[in-house]
């Protein structure tokens, strides 16, 4: 039986903390509602202590969301945890996400503390959060650079204190996939009680490895992935939701599955890009404008004969209506015939041969030949031929 992987969306928290991505409550509500409909399991709605606006957003999202768990972030600080608990009062399924930096760099530079004191703070935070809600997720910030033995101790202590989910963030995007996978495996083999809880992967993309690391974590036993739409997030971003979901659906079918309605991915990507004002790069996997666009003649000819020659995903599966054949100076006759046919002009071989040099002349003078250009070229050439 295929194993369910829980999708924890943090677009509205880790994604929204990016400069320029700030949203007002009404915008967050629109995104949260759609995330819920799309089938994410957990919506991290914000960091309630950080501002009255964030508190209100988490509270309103809690009232609105019907299916997903709603989660509020906190540090291992009582006032943070209390604010998170209060903001989640109306949630059907509330979760407090609390934790602390566990790498030596965080312990020394950020907290001027010791491993023992940090462990005590982590345990106290989980116990305090547990006094408000049943579902408590513990994060070991900078787990990617945390010594595995200490990480195992603090994770075990958090589980003993009541954590239901343990999050192992690669906060700085430092790990390579085999290292991150091995870290998850180490915890599975060395932490008492780990089988009772969910292990969560939370990866950042500083080396472009967030998705690869998340998939490695799943292959080694993590059952929750924390991610954002379009991969937005601190610095180089977080794991991209659409990439992880499609990798699991496409390359790990029968082994893992998620509950995401993948046909909503493109629309959700557009919604987040528009609301946050952060454009998606054209060559972004799954949701970029060029993800299903073919421009070289050889590729176009292949896709026209059979889509699978150059596409591993059916664009319809992610909410893109069609594979687009972009007409440029590198397009061949088959692409022109295909586009012309879609425009209601079936061309014979002789007509196509006559049109082709004119098409190339126009294509050389512009980036892309659009439908209007093509129809004009066809008309001009065919009228000249008839005269
Ligand atoms: O990257 C990180 O470590 C985080 C935690 C606060 C969960 O976002
Ligand atoms: Zn993060």
Short mmCIF file of C-alpha atoms and ligand atoms in Angstrom, two decimals:
data_model
loop_
_atom_site.label_atom_id
_atom_site.label_comp_id
_atom_site.label_asym_id
_atom_site.label_seq_id
_atom_site.Cartn_x
_atom_site.Cartn_y
_atom_site.Cartn_z
CA UNK A 1 0.00 0.00 0.00
CA UNK A 2 1.23 3.45 -0.84
CA UNK A 3 2.24 5.62 2.13
CA UNK A 4 0.57 8.99 2.60
CA UNK A 5 2.93 11.97 2.78
CA UNK A 6 1.44 14.94 4.63
CA UNK A 7 1.81 18.31 2.96
CA UNK A 8 2.45 21.18 5.38
CA UNK A 9 2.14 24.47 3.55
CA UNK A 10 4.06 27.42 4.97
CA UNK A 11 3.45 29.91 2.14
CA UNK A 12 1.65 32.18 4.60
CA UNK A 13 4.43 32.02 7.21
CA UNK A 14 7.92 31.20 5.87
CA UNK A 15 6.87 32.40 2.40
CA UNK A 16 5.25 35.57 3.61
CA UNK A 17 8.22 36.64 5.73
CA UNK A 18 10.13 37.47 2.52
CA UNK A 19 10.61 41.23 2.00
CA UNK A 20 7.87 42.51 -0.29
CA UNK A 21 5.61 39.47 0.16
CA UNK A 22 3.60 40.84 3.09
CA UNK A 23 -0.12 40.18 2.74
CA UNK A 24 -3.09 41.66 4.54
CA UNK A 25 -5.54 39.34 6.31
CA UNK A 26 -8.12 39.40 3.50
CA UNK A 27 -5.49 38.25 0.98
CA UNK A 28 -4.27 35.51 3.31
CA UNK A 29 -7.84 34.28 3.73
CA UNK A 30 -8.24 33.87 -0.02
CA UNK A 31 -5.04 31.83 -0.25
CA UNK A 32 -5.83 29.77 2.88
CA UNK A 33 -9.29 28.84 1.58
CA UNK A 34 -7.82 27.64 -1.72
CA UNK A 35 -5.04 25.72 0.04
CA UNK A 36 -7.72 23.94 2.04
CA UNK A 37 -9.67 23.10 -1.11
CA UNK A 38 -6.46 21.94 -2.83
CA UNK A 39 -6.00 19.35 -0.08
CA UNK A 40 -2.99 20.48 1.96
CA UNK A 41 -2.93 18.75 5.35
CA UNK A 42 -1.51 21.61 7.42
CA UNK A 43 -1.62 25.36 6.82
CA UNK A 44 0.99 27.30 8.76
CA UNK A 45 -0.98 30.51 8.97
CA UNK A 46 1.57 32.80 10.62
CA UNK A 47 3.68 33.72 13.63
CA UNK A 48 1.04 35.15 15.97
CA UNK A 49 3.33 36.93 18.47
CA UNK A 50 5.13 38.79 15.68
CA UNK A 51 2.42 41.44 15.15
CA UNK A 52 -1.27 42.10 15.83
CA UNK A 53 -1.85 41.67 12.08
CA UNK A 54 -0.31 38.20 12.09
CA UNK A 55 -2.31 37.24 15.18
CA UNK A 56 -5.53 38.35 13.49
CA UNK A 57 -4.68 36.48 10.29
CA UNK A 58 -4.11 33.23 12.16
CA UNK A 59 -7.36 33.77 14.07
CA UNK A 60 -9.42 34.46 10.94
CA UNK A 61 -7.84 31.58 9.03
CA UNK A 62 -8.67 29.31 11.99
CA UNK A 63 -12.33 30.28 11.68
CA UNK A 64 -12.38 29.75 7.93
CA UNK A 65 -10.48 26.53 7.29
CA UNK A 66 -12.63 23.40 7.29
CA UNK A 67 -10.35 20.45 6.63
CA UNK A 68 -6.71 21.26 7.23
CA UNK A 69 -4.90 21.57 10.52
CA UNK A 70 -4.12 25.23 11.20
CA UNK A 71 -0.72 25.88 12.72
CA UNK A 72 0.84 28.89 14.46
CA UNK A 73 4.58 29.32 14.90
CA UNK A 74 6.29 30.26 18.15
CA UNK A 75 9.74 30.38 19.68
CA UNK A 76 10.40 28.45 22.88
CA UNK A 77 9.10 31.41 24.80
CA UNK A 78 5.94 31.32 26.95
CA UNK A 79 4.41 34.53 25.60
CA UNK A 80 4.86 33.29 22.01
CA UNK A 81 3.25 29.95 22.79
CA UNK A 82 0.35 31.60 24.62
CA UNK A 83 -0.27 33.97 21.69
CA UNK A 84 -0.19 31.04 19.26
CA UNK A 85 -2.68 29.13 21.43
CA UNK A 86 -5.03 32.11 21.64
CA UNK A 87 -4.92 32.78 17.92
CA UNK A 88 -5.84 29.14 17.26
CA UNK A 89 -8.87 29.03 19.58
CA UNK A 90 -11.34 28.73 16.70
CA UNK A 91 -9.38 26.17 14.69
CA UNK A 92 -11.07 22.82 14.13
CA UNK A 93 -7.65 21.16 14.21
CA UNK A 94 -5.14 23.47 15.95
CA UNK A 95 -1.40 22.86 16.08
CA UNK A 96 1.31 24.85 17.88
CA UNK A 97 4.71 24.77 16.16
CA UNK A 98 7.39 25.53 18.72
CA UNK A 99 11.12 25.01 18.84
CA UNK A 100 14.61 26.36 19.20
CA UNK A 101 17.99 26.50 17.44
CA UNK A 102 19.97 23.34 18.13
CA UNK A 103 23.22 23.73 16.15
CA UNK A 104 26.31 24.81 18.09
CA UNK A 105 26.33 28.00 16.05
CA UNK A 106 22.78 28.88 17.18
CA UNK A 107 23.36 27.74 20.76
CA UNK A 108 26.51 29.84 21.16
CA UNK A 109 25.96 32.86 18.92
CA UNK A 110 22.20 33.30 19.16
CA UNK A 111 21.50 32.16 22.70
CA UNK A 112 24.91 32.33 24.41
CA UNK A 113 23.82 29.11 26.04
CA UNK A 114 24.72 25.43 26.38
CA UNK A 115 23.30 22.25 24.88
CA UNK A 116 21.85 21.22 28.26
CA UNK A 117 20.04 24.52 28.81
CA UNK A 118 18.65 24.50 25.25
CA UNK A 119 17.34 20.98 25.78
CA UNK A 120 15.61 22.10 28.97
CA UNK A 121 14.03 25.06 27.16
CA UNK A 122 12.81 22.79 24.36
CA UNK A 123 11.16 20.39 26.80
CA UNK A 124 9.55 23.23 28.77
CA UNK A 125 8.21 24.77 25.53
CA UNK A 126 6.65 21.53 24.31
CA UNK A 127 5.07 20.89 27.73
CA UNK A 128 3.69 24.42 27.86
CA UNK A 129 2.28 24.17 24.32
CA UNK A 130 0.78 20.81 25.25
CA UNK A 131 -1.18 22.51 28.06
CA UNK A 132 -3.17 24.31 25.31
CA UNK A 133 -3.45 21.85 22.43
CA UNK A 134 -2.96 18.15 21.79
CA UNK A 135 -1.08 18.58 18.52
CA UNK A 136 2.37 20.08 19.11
CA UNK A 137 5.10 20.16 16.49
CA UNK A 138 8.66 20.64 17.71
CA UNK A 139 11.30 22.17 15.40
CA UNK A 140 15.04 21.86 15.92
CA UNK A 141 16.13 24.95 14.02
CA UNK A 142 19.32 24.46 11.96
CA UNK A 143 19.03 20.69 12.42
CA UNK A 144 20.88 20.42 9.10
CA UNK A 145 24.06 21.60 10.86
CA UNK A 146 23.29 20.04 14.25
CA UNK A 147 25.40 17.19 15.52
CA UNK A 148 23.29 14.03 15.05
CA UNK A 149 23.86 12.68 18.56
CA UNK A 150 22.66 15.87 20.21
CA UNK A 151 19.81 16.18 17.71
CA UNK A 152 18.64 12.68 18.63
CA UNK A 153 18.71 13.59 22.34
CA UNK A 154 16.70 16.77 21.96
CA UNK A 155 14.18 15.15 19.58
CA UNK A 156 13.72 12.24 22.01
CA UNK A 157 13.19 14.69 24.89
CA UNK A 158 10.63 16.65 22.84
CA UNK A 159 8.72 13.45 22.05
CA UNK A 160 8.77 12.46 25.73
CA UNK A 161 7.40 15.93 26.55
CA UNK A 162 4.46 15.34 24.20
CA UNK A 163 5.46 16.43 20.68
CA UNK A 164 3.30 14.76 18.03
CA UNK A 165 5.44 15.89 15.08
CA UNK A 166 9.20 16.50 14.99
CA UNK A 167 10.47 18.93 12.40
CA UNK A 168 14.10 18.61 11.29
CA UNK A 169 14.76 21.86 9.40
CA UNK A 170 17.71 22.34 7.12
CA UNK A 171 17.34 26.03 7.92
CA UNK A 172 20.37 27.19 5.95
CA UNK A 173 20.00 24.83 2.99
CA UNK A 174 23.36 23.29 3.91
CA UNK A 175 22.81 19.54 3.52
CA UNK A 176 23.32 17.38 0.47
CA UNK A 177 20.47 14.93 -0.21
CA UNK A 178 22.37 11.86 1.01
CA UNK A 179 23.36 13.70 4.21
CA UNK A 180 19.85 14.89 4.94
CA UNK A 181 18.40 11.45 4.21
CA UNK A 182 21.01 9.88 6.50
CA UNK A 183 20.10 12.34 9.26
CA UNK A 184 16.46 11.25 9.12
CA UNK A 185 17.53 7.62 9.14
CA UNK A 186 19.84 8.25 12.10
CA UNK A 187 16.91 9.66 14.08
CA UNK A 188 14.71 6.73 13.16
CA UNK A 189 17.38 4.32 14.38
CA UNK A 190 18.41 6.21 17.52
CA UNK A 191 15.41 8.04 18.98
CA UNK A 192 13.13 6.21 21.38
CA UNK A 193 9.47 6.87 20.59
CA UNK A 194 10.13 8.19 17.07
CA UNK A 195 7.73 5.65 15.57
CA UNK A 196 4.82 7.20 17.49
CA UNK A 197 5.29 10.63 15.86
CA UNK A 198 5.46 12.15 12.41
CA UNK A 199 8.88 13.24 11.11
CA UNK A 200 8.81 16.44 9.08
CA UNK A 201 11.26 17.72 6.46
CA UNK A 202 11.66 21.50 6.23
CA UNK A 203 14.30 22.47 3.70
CA UNK A 204 15.65 25.74 2.40
CA UNK A 205 17.02 26.21 -1.08
CA UNK A 206 20.35 27.99 -0.60
CA UNK A 207 22.14 25.43 -2.78
CA UNK A 208 19.14 24.65 -4.96
CA UNK A 209 18.64 21.33 -3.14
CA UNK A 210 15.48 21.91 -1.09
CA UNK A 211 13.28 19.65 -3.21
CA UNK A 212 15.95 16.94 -3.56
CA UNK A 213 16.55 17.00 0.19
CA UNK A 214 12.83 16.76 0.97
CA UNK A 215 12.44 13.78 -1.34
CA UNK A 216 15.52 12.13 0.23
CA UNK A 217 13.92 12.67 3.66
CA UNK A 218 10.71 10.99 2.51
CA UNK A 219 12.68 8.06 1.11
CA UNK A 220 14.31 7.66 4.53
CA UNK A 221 11.12 7.79 6.56
CA UNK A 222 9.86 11.38 6.88
CA UNK A 223 6.09 11.50 6.41
CA UNK A 224 5.51 15.25 6.30
CA UNK A 225 7.04 17.81 3.94
CA UNK A 226 6.98 21.54 4.70
CA UNK A 227 6.87 23.62 1.55
CA UNK A 228 5.57 26.74 -0.17
CA UNK A 229 3.93 27.47 -3.48
CA UNK A 230 6.45 28.61 -6.10
CA UNK A 231 9.14 27.77 -3.52
CA UNK A 232 9.00 31.25 -2.04
CA UNK A 233 10.63 31.79 1.33
CA UNK A 234 13.62 33.21 3.20
CA UNK A 235 16.64 33.94 0.94
CA UNK A 236 16.63 31.36 -1.89
CA UNK A 237 13.30 30.03 -0.69
CA UNK A 238 11.74 26.86 0.69
CA UNK A 239 10.95 23.51 -0.86
CA UNK A 240 8.51 24.04 -3.67
CA UNK A 241 5.16 22.36 -2.98
CA UNK A 242 4.37 21.70 -6.63
CA UNK A 243 7.74 20.02 -7.24
CA UNK A 244 7.52 17.64 -4.28
CA UNK A 245 3.92 16.73 -5.00
CA UNK A 246 4.59 16.00 -8.67
CA UNK A 247 7.77 14.04 -7.95
CA UNK A 248 5.88 11.81 -5.51
CA UNK A 249 2.95 11.43 -7.91
CA UNK A 250 5.08 10.82 -10.95
CA UNK A 251 8.20 9.03 -9.90
CA UNK A 252 7.08 7.36 -6.66
CA UNK A 253 3.61 6.19 -7.67
CA UNK A 254 2.44 3.24 -5.58
CA UNK A 255 5.07 3.97 -2.94
CA UNK A 256 3.99 7.42 -1.71
CA UNK A 257 1.01 9.66 -2.33
CA UNK A 258 -0.34 13.02 -1.21
CA UNK A 259 -3.92 14.29 -1.10
CA UNK A 260 -3.18 17.33 -3.27
CA UNK A 261 -5.56 18.04 -6.16
CA UNK A 262 -2.76 18.59 -8.63
CA UNK A 263 -5.00 20.21 -11.25
CA UNK A 264 -5.08 23.24 -8.95
CA UNK A 265 -1.30 23.74 -8.92
CA UNK A 266 -0.96 26.20 -11.80
CA UNK A 267 -3.89 28.30 -10.60
CA UNK A 268 -2.55 28.37 -7.04
CA UNK A 269 0.87 29.36 -8.31
CA UNK A 270 -0.71 32.26 -10.23
CA UNK A 271 -2.75 33.28 -7.20
CA UNK A 272 0.29 33.42 -4.90
CA UNK A 273 2.44 35.17 -7.51
CA UNK A 274 -0.22 37.82 -8.11
CA UNK A 275 -1.08 38.44 -4.46
CA UNK A 276 2.55 38.56 -3.34
CA UNK A 277 3.81 40.39 -6.40
CA UNK A 278 6.64 37.90 -6.92
CA UNK A 279 6.76 36.66 -10.50
CA UNK A 280 7.49 33.00 -11.21
CA UNK A 281 10.57 32.47 -13.37
CA UNK A 282 9.54 31.25 -16.82
CA UNK A 283 11.61 28.06 -16.57
CA UNK A 284 10.36 27.13 -13.07
CA UNK A 285 9.55 23.42 -12.92
CA UNK A 286 5.82 22.55 -13.09
CA UNK A 287 4.37 26.08 -12.93
CA UNK A 288 6.70 28.30 -14.99
CA UNK A 289 5.28 29.70 -18.24
CA UNK A 290 7.79 27.66 -20.24
CA UNK A 291 7.33 24.41 -18.29
CA UNK A 292 5.22 22.99 -21.14
CA UNK A 293 6.35 25.21 -24.02
CA UNK A 294 8.39 23.82 -26.89
CA UNK A 295 10.35 26.04 -29.21
CA UNK A 296 12.99 24.05 -31.07
CA UNK A 297 11.90 22.47 -34.34
CA UNK A 298 13.01 18.97 -33.33
CA UNK A 299 11.13 19.12 -30.02
CA UNK A 300 8.02 20.59 -31.63
CA UNK A 301 7.95 17.89 -34.25
CA UNK A 302 8.31 15.23 -31.53
CA UNK A 303 5.59 16.68 -29.27
CA UNK A 304 3.17 17.04 -32.19
CA UNK A 305 3.70 13.37 -33.08
CA UNK A 306 3.46 12.23 -29.45
CA UNK A 307 3.39 14.47 -26.38
CA UNK A 308 5.47 12.01 -24.32
CA UNK A 309 8.54 12.47 -26.53
CA UNK A 310 9.46 15.64 -24.65
CA UNK A 311 6.98 15.85 -21.78
CA UNK A 312 7.05 13.64 -18.68
CA UNK A 313 3.96 15.23 -17.14
CA UNK A 314 0.64 15.82 -18.84
CA UNK A 315 0.12 19.60 -18.48
CA UNK A 316 -3.56 18.98 -17.71
CA UNK A 317 -2.50 17.13 -14.53
CA UNK A 318 -1.20 20.39 -13.09
CA UNK A 319 -3.91 22.65 -14.46
CA UNK A 320 -2.18 23.82 -17.63
CA UNK A 321 -4.61 23.51 -20.54
CA UNK A 322 -2.20 22.54 -23.27
CA UNK A 323 1.45 22.11 -24.24
CA UNK A 324 2.33 25.21 -26.14
CA UNK A 325 4.17 25.20 -29.39
CA UNK A 326 5.94 28.54 -29.56
CA UNK A 327 6.64 29.69 -33.11
CA UNK A 328 10.16 31.07 -33.41
CA UNK A 329 12.93 31.08 -36.04
CA UNK A 330 13.82 27.59 -34.79
CA UNK A 331 10.38 26.11 -35.52
CA UNK A 332 9.97 23.64 -38.36
CA UNK A 333 7.21 23.06 -40.88
CA UNK A 334 5.30 20.64 -38.65
CA UNK A 335 4.90 23.30 -35.93
CA UNK A 336 3.56 25.79 -38.45
CA UNK A 337 1.14 23.23 -39.90
CA UNK A 338 0.00 22.31 -36.39
CA UNK A 339 -0.65 25.92 -35.35
CA UNK A 340 -2.33 26.74 -38.65
CA UNK A 341 -4.62 23.74 -38.27
CA UNK A 342 -5.56 24.90 -34.76
CA UNK A 343 -6.45 28.25 -36.33
CA UNK A 344 -8.72 26.55 -38.84
CA UNK A 345 -6.25 26.63 -41.78
CA UNK A 346 -5.17 23.15 -42.86
CA UNK A 347 -2.20 23.56 -45.20
CA UNK A 348 -1.07 21.24 -47.98
CA UNK A 349 2.62 20.36 -48.31
CA UNK A 350 2.95 22.71 -51.30
CA UNK A 351 1.35 25.59 -49.37
CA UNK A 352 3.57 24.90 -46.38
CA UNK A 353 6.70 24.92 -48.54
CA UNK A 354 5.65 28.26 -49.98
CA UNK A 355 4.89 29.79 -46.61
CA UNK A 356 8.00 28.57 -44.79
CA UNK A 357 10.60 31.08 -46.09
CA UNK A 358 8.20 33.98 -45.40
CA UNK A 359 7.59 32.63 -41.93
CA UNK A 360 11.36 32.49 -41.29
CA UNK A 361 11.80 36.07 -42.47
CA UNK A 362 9.18 37.29 -39.99
CA UNK A 363 10.49 34.99 -37.22
CA UNK A 364 14.02 36.36 -37.66
CA UNK A 365 12.72 39.87 -37.08
CA UNK A 366 10.80 39.10 -33.83
CA UNK A 367 11.08 36.88 -30.78
CA UNK A 368 7.88 34.98 -31.43
CA UNK A 369 5.43 34.68 -34.32
CA UNK A 370 1.92 35.01 -32.93
CA UNK A 371 -1.39 33.81 -34.40
CA UNK A 372 -2.09 37.13 -36.10
CA UNK A 373 1.34 37.12 -37.77
CA UNK A 374 0.89 33.56 -38.95
CA UNK A 375 -2.56 34.15 -40.41
CA UNK A 376 -1.28 37.26 -42.21
CA UNK A 377 1.69 35.35 -43.69
CA UNK A 378 -0.62 32.56 -44.87
CA UNK A 379 -3.03 35.02 -46.48
CA UNK A 380 -0.29 37.00 -48.22
CA UNK A 381 1.50 33.94 -49.57
CA UNK A 382 -1.64 32.15 -50.73
CA UNK A 383 -3.08 35.28 -52.38
CA UNK A 384 0.24 35.90 -54.17
CA UNK A 385 0.26 32.25 -55.32
CA UNK A 386 -3.30 32.48 -56.68
CA UNK A 387 -2.59 35.69 -58.61
O1 LIG B 1 13.80 27.24 8.56
C1 LIG B 1 13.47 27.02 9.74
O2 LIG B 1 14.22 26.47 10.55
C2 LIG B 1 12.14 27.45 10.14
C3 LIG B 1 11.68 27.07 11.51
C4 LIG B 1 11.21 28.25 12.27
C5 LIG B 1 10.64 25.99 11.42
O3 LIG B 1 11.42 28.06 9.37
ZN1 LIG B 2 12.15 27.84 7.29
#
